Amino acid sequence: MNLYLGVDFGTSGARGVVIDEKGSFIQAEVRYPFQDSPATVTPKIWQEALFMLVEQIPEELRRKIKAIAINGTSSTVLLVDAAGNPTDAPLMYNDARGSSVLQDLRSIAPPNHTVLSATSSLAKLLWMRQLPSFSEARYFLHQADWLAFLLHGQLGISDYHNALKLGYDVEDLKYPEWLELLQIPIQLPKVLTPGTPIAELRPEIADKFAFRRDCLVCAGTTDSIAAFIASGAKLPGEAVTSLGSTLVLKLLSRTRVEDARYGIYSHRLGDLWLTGGASNTGGAVLKQFFTNAELESLSREIDASIASELDYYPLLRVGDRFPINDPNLAPRLEPRPDNPVEFLHGLLESIARIEARGYELLQQMGANKLNRVYTAGGGAANDTWTAIRARNLQIPVVASVYTEAAYGTALLAMGERKRG
């Protein structure tokens, strides 16, 4: 029997899922939580997490794994030298230092393009040009690209889900001419369809971890698209909300929607488009104020049928990406009631309103009418929050068939949902 491994690198840790060739049975599930905040997690820790995950998979299963795929957080990027060693610290998905180069970028990129965001991969690359270490760099890679390189040994390869915010044209499947005008003195990745086999495992990796020598490493994806693939959503009008550290919306549509003014972009998924955006609000804000046990117990005391009158915009720090794309947007967390149940109710309600506003905006911009929302991420387990969200969205809100992004990535490795 052939098995398939999907690896998910999120903000709080890494996870791995091994599935059978029908995709219907999870053979193994492994986790590696990060001890530090996402901003201080280094590529060395990513590498350690990847190999620790692999070691946790029983050897008898590793010997049957035919293909591996990896997802990473969208627009988490790094520069590496000719040997693949990072030349500087990576810039994380929500790093907005690229705001300082947006004026220059606007003079070259088409109006309202996806790259015209302070957190886009391209904005980060242009900001990186001023680093003293830039002269040592040879390749610009996304997190998933670099982690896959550790397994297959080939530098400079990405997928068109990760490369979207670098400016790659996912309709014509090439880098656009305007991007070439930037004359970036560094190798941009060769871009493949997600799930495409890149190469076999490096022999030393295969031998060290008892993989078969012909085990393939495939082009990856982003964590939120992997969660979408895992969810079971397949029809236009179906969407997935990922309630992890952040809030990510993905709506399957026949129409491509792009507008950087609102942080809206569309990923290609076969003949359809996965349109959406990502907000910096989400579970990380909740965990700033409550432990997991408190979230669970206090949520049970909330009457989800009644809307909270508290109107927050819950953020950990200044700036959001969608549905308001403003690097200077201030968090709004006042007034804070003495009763923790009321405070939590206000936070859950406010995040639900941001979610509803996001889907409303996608539809206003031309995406298919929303008719069902699947939920992935840790927030999917909170029944009170689900009820609050369903009241705000006015449509069915259900748990994803599988909630782990690693499961969706394993499907990608298997060739399921591989889209041209």
mmCIF file with all atom_site columns, N, CA and C in Angstrom, residues 17 29 58 64 83 85 90 129 146 163 278 302 307 313 384 416:
data_model
loop_
_atom_site.group_PDB
_atom_site.id
_atom_site.type_symbol
_atom_site.label_atom_id
_atom_site.label_alt_id
_atom_site.label_comp_id
_atom_site.label_asym_id
_atom_site.label_entity_id
_atom_site.label_seq_id
_atom_site.pdbx_PDB_ins_code
_atom_site.Cartn_x
_atom_site.Cartn_y
_atom_site.Cartn_z
_atom_site.occupancy
_atom_site.B_iso_or_equiv
_atom_site.pdbx_formal_charge
_atom_site.auth_seq_id
_atom_site.auth_comp_id
_atom_site.auth_asym_id
_atom_site.auth_atom_id
_atom_site.pdbx_PDB_model_num
ATOM 1  N N  . VAL A 1 17  ? 0.432   14.663 8.648  1.00 0.00 ? 17  VAL A N  1
ATOM 2  C CA . VAL A 1 17  ? -0.618  13.661 8.529  1.00 0.00 ? 17  VAL A CA 1
ATOM 3  C C  . VAL A 1 17  ? -0.220  12.680 7.434  1.00 0.00 ? 17  VAL A C  1
ATOM 4  N N  . GLU A 1 29  ? -0.742  10.840 12.741 1.00 0.00 ? 29  GLU A N  1
ATOM 5  C CA . GLU A 1 29  ? -0.856  12.292 12.905 1.00 0.00 ? 29  GLU A CA 1
ATOM 6  C C  . GLU A 1 29  ? 0.178   12.713 13.943 1.00 0.00 ? 29  GLU A C  1
ATOM 7  N N  . PRO A 1 58  ? 5.824   6.370  12.681 1.00 0.00 ? 58  PRO A N  1
ATOM 8  C CA . PRO A 1 58  ? 6.369   5.013  12.832 1.00 0.00 ? 58  PRO A CA 1
ATOM 9  C C  . PRO A 1 58  ? 7.141   4.579  11.579 1.00 0.00 ? 58  PRO A C  1
ATOM 10 N N  . LYS A 1 64  ? 6.512   3.146  3.547  1.00 0.00 ? 64  LYS A N  1
ATOM 11 C CA . LYS A 1 64  ? 5.449   3.034  2.546  1.00 0.00 ? 64  LYS A CA 1
ATOM 12 C C  . LYS A 1 64  ? 5.056   4.378  1.930  1.00 0.00 ? 64  LYS A C  1
ATOM 13 N N  . ALA A 1 83  ? 24.033  27.787 -1.479 1.00 0.00 ? 83  ALA A N  1
ATOM 14 C CA . ALA A 1 83  ? 23.934  26.460 -0.862 1.00 0.00 ? 83  ALA A CA 1
ATOM 15 C C  . ALA A 1 83  ? 22.593  26.249 -0.164 1.00 0.00 ? 83  ALA A C  1
ATOM 16 N N  . ASN A 1 85  ? 21.512  28.181 2.375  1.00 0.00 ? 85  ASN A N  1
ATOM 17 C CA . ASN A 1 85  ? 21.553  28.672 3.754  1.00 0.00 ? 85  ASN A CA 1
ATOM 18 C C  . ASN A 1 85  ? 20.928  30.058 3.852  1.00 0.00 ? 85  ASN A C  1
ATOM 19 N N  . PRO A 1 90  ? 14.046  35.389 8.336  1.00 0.00 ? 90  PRO A N  1
ATOM 20 C CA . PRO A 1 90  ? 12.894  35.434 7.433  1.00 0.00 ? 90  PRO A CA 1
ATOM 21 C C  . PRO A 1 90  ? 11.945  36.562 7.817  1.00 0.00 ? 90  PRO A C  1
ATOM 22 N N  . ARG A 1 129 ? 16.024  44.261 -0.303 1.00 0.00 ? 129 ARG A N  1
ATOM 23 C CA . ARG A 1 129 ? 17.154  44.701 -1.137 1.00 0.00 ? 129 ARG A CA 1
ATOM 24 C C  . ARG A 1 129 ? 18.107  45.633 -0.396 1.00 0.00 ? 129 ARG A C  1
ATOM 25 N N  . TRP A 1 146 ? 11.481  26.444 0.889  1.00 0.00 ? 146 TRP A N  1
ATOM 26 C CA . TRP A 1 146 ? 12.749  26.141 1.559  1.00 0.00 ? 146 TRP A CA 1
ATOM 27 C C  . TRP A 1 146 ? 12.675  24.814 2.303  1.00 0.00 ? 146 TRP A C  1
ATOM 28 N N  . ALA A 1 163 ? 3.392   31.585 -4.902 1.00 0.00 ? 163 ALA A N  1
ATOM 29 C CA . ALA A 1 163 ? 3.985   32.633 -5.742 1.00 0.00 ? 163 ALA A CA 1
ATOM 30 C C  . ALA A 1 163 ? 3.007   33.727 -6.149 1.00 0.00 ? 163 ALA A C  1
ATOM 31 N N  . ALA A 1 278 ? -7.123  37.505 4.149  1.00 0.00 ? 278 ALA A N  1
ATOM 32 C CA . ALA A 1 278 ? -6.696  37.091 5.485  1.00 0.00 ? 278 ALA A CA 1
ATOM 33 C C  . ALA A 1 278 ? -6.620  38.300 6.405  1.00 0.00 ? 278 ALA A C  1
ATOM 34 N N  . ILE A 1 302 ? -22.050 31.861 27.453 1.00 0.00 ? 302 ILE A N  1
ATOM 35 C CA . ILE A 1 302 ? -22.529 32.901 26.525 1.00 0.00 ? 302 ILE A CA 1
ATOM 36 C C  . ILE A 1 302 ? -23.824 32.447 25.861 1.00 0.00 ? 302 ILE A C  1
ATOM 37 N N  . ALA A 1 307 ? -26.928 39.101 20.282 1.00 0.00 ? 307 ALA A N  1
ATOM 38 C CA . ALA A 1 307 ? -25.739 39.795 19.792 1.00 0.00 ? 307 ALA A CA 1
ATOM 39 C C  . ALA A 1 307 ? -25.129 40.655 20.896 1.00 0.00 ? 307 ALA A C  1
ATOM 40 N N  . TYR A 1 313 ? -12.405 45.790 17.340 1.00 0.00 ? 313 TYR A N  1
ATOM 41 C CA . TYR A 1 313 ? -11.647 45.307 16.181 1.00 0.00 ? 313 TYR A CA 1
ATOM 42 C C  . TYR A 1 313 ? -10.410 44.644 16.776 1.00 0.00 ? 313 TYR A C  1
ATOM 43 N N  . THR A 1 384 ? -20.188 27.594 20.607 1.00 0.00 ? 384 THR A N  1
ATOM 44 C CA . THR A 1 384 ? -20.788 28.918 20.849 1.00 0.00 ? 384 THR A CA 1
ATOM 45 C C  . THR A 1 384 ? -20.388 29.887 19.747 1.00 0.00 ? 384 THR A C  1
ATOM 46 N N  . GLU A 1 416 ? -4.692  14.234 -5.405 1.00 0.00 ? 416 GLU A N  1
ATOM 47 C CA . GLU A 1 416 ? -6.085  14.656 -5.287 1.00 0.00 ? 416 GLU A CA 1
ATOM 48 C C  . GLU A 1 416 ? -6.123  16.175 -5.292 1.00 0.00 ? 416 GLU A C  1
#
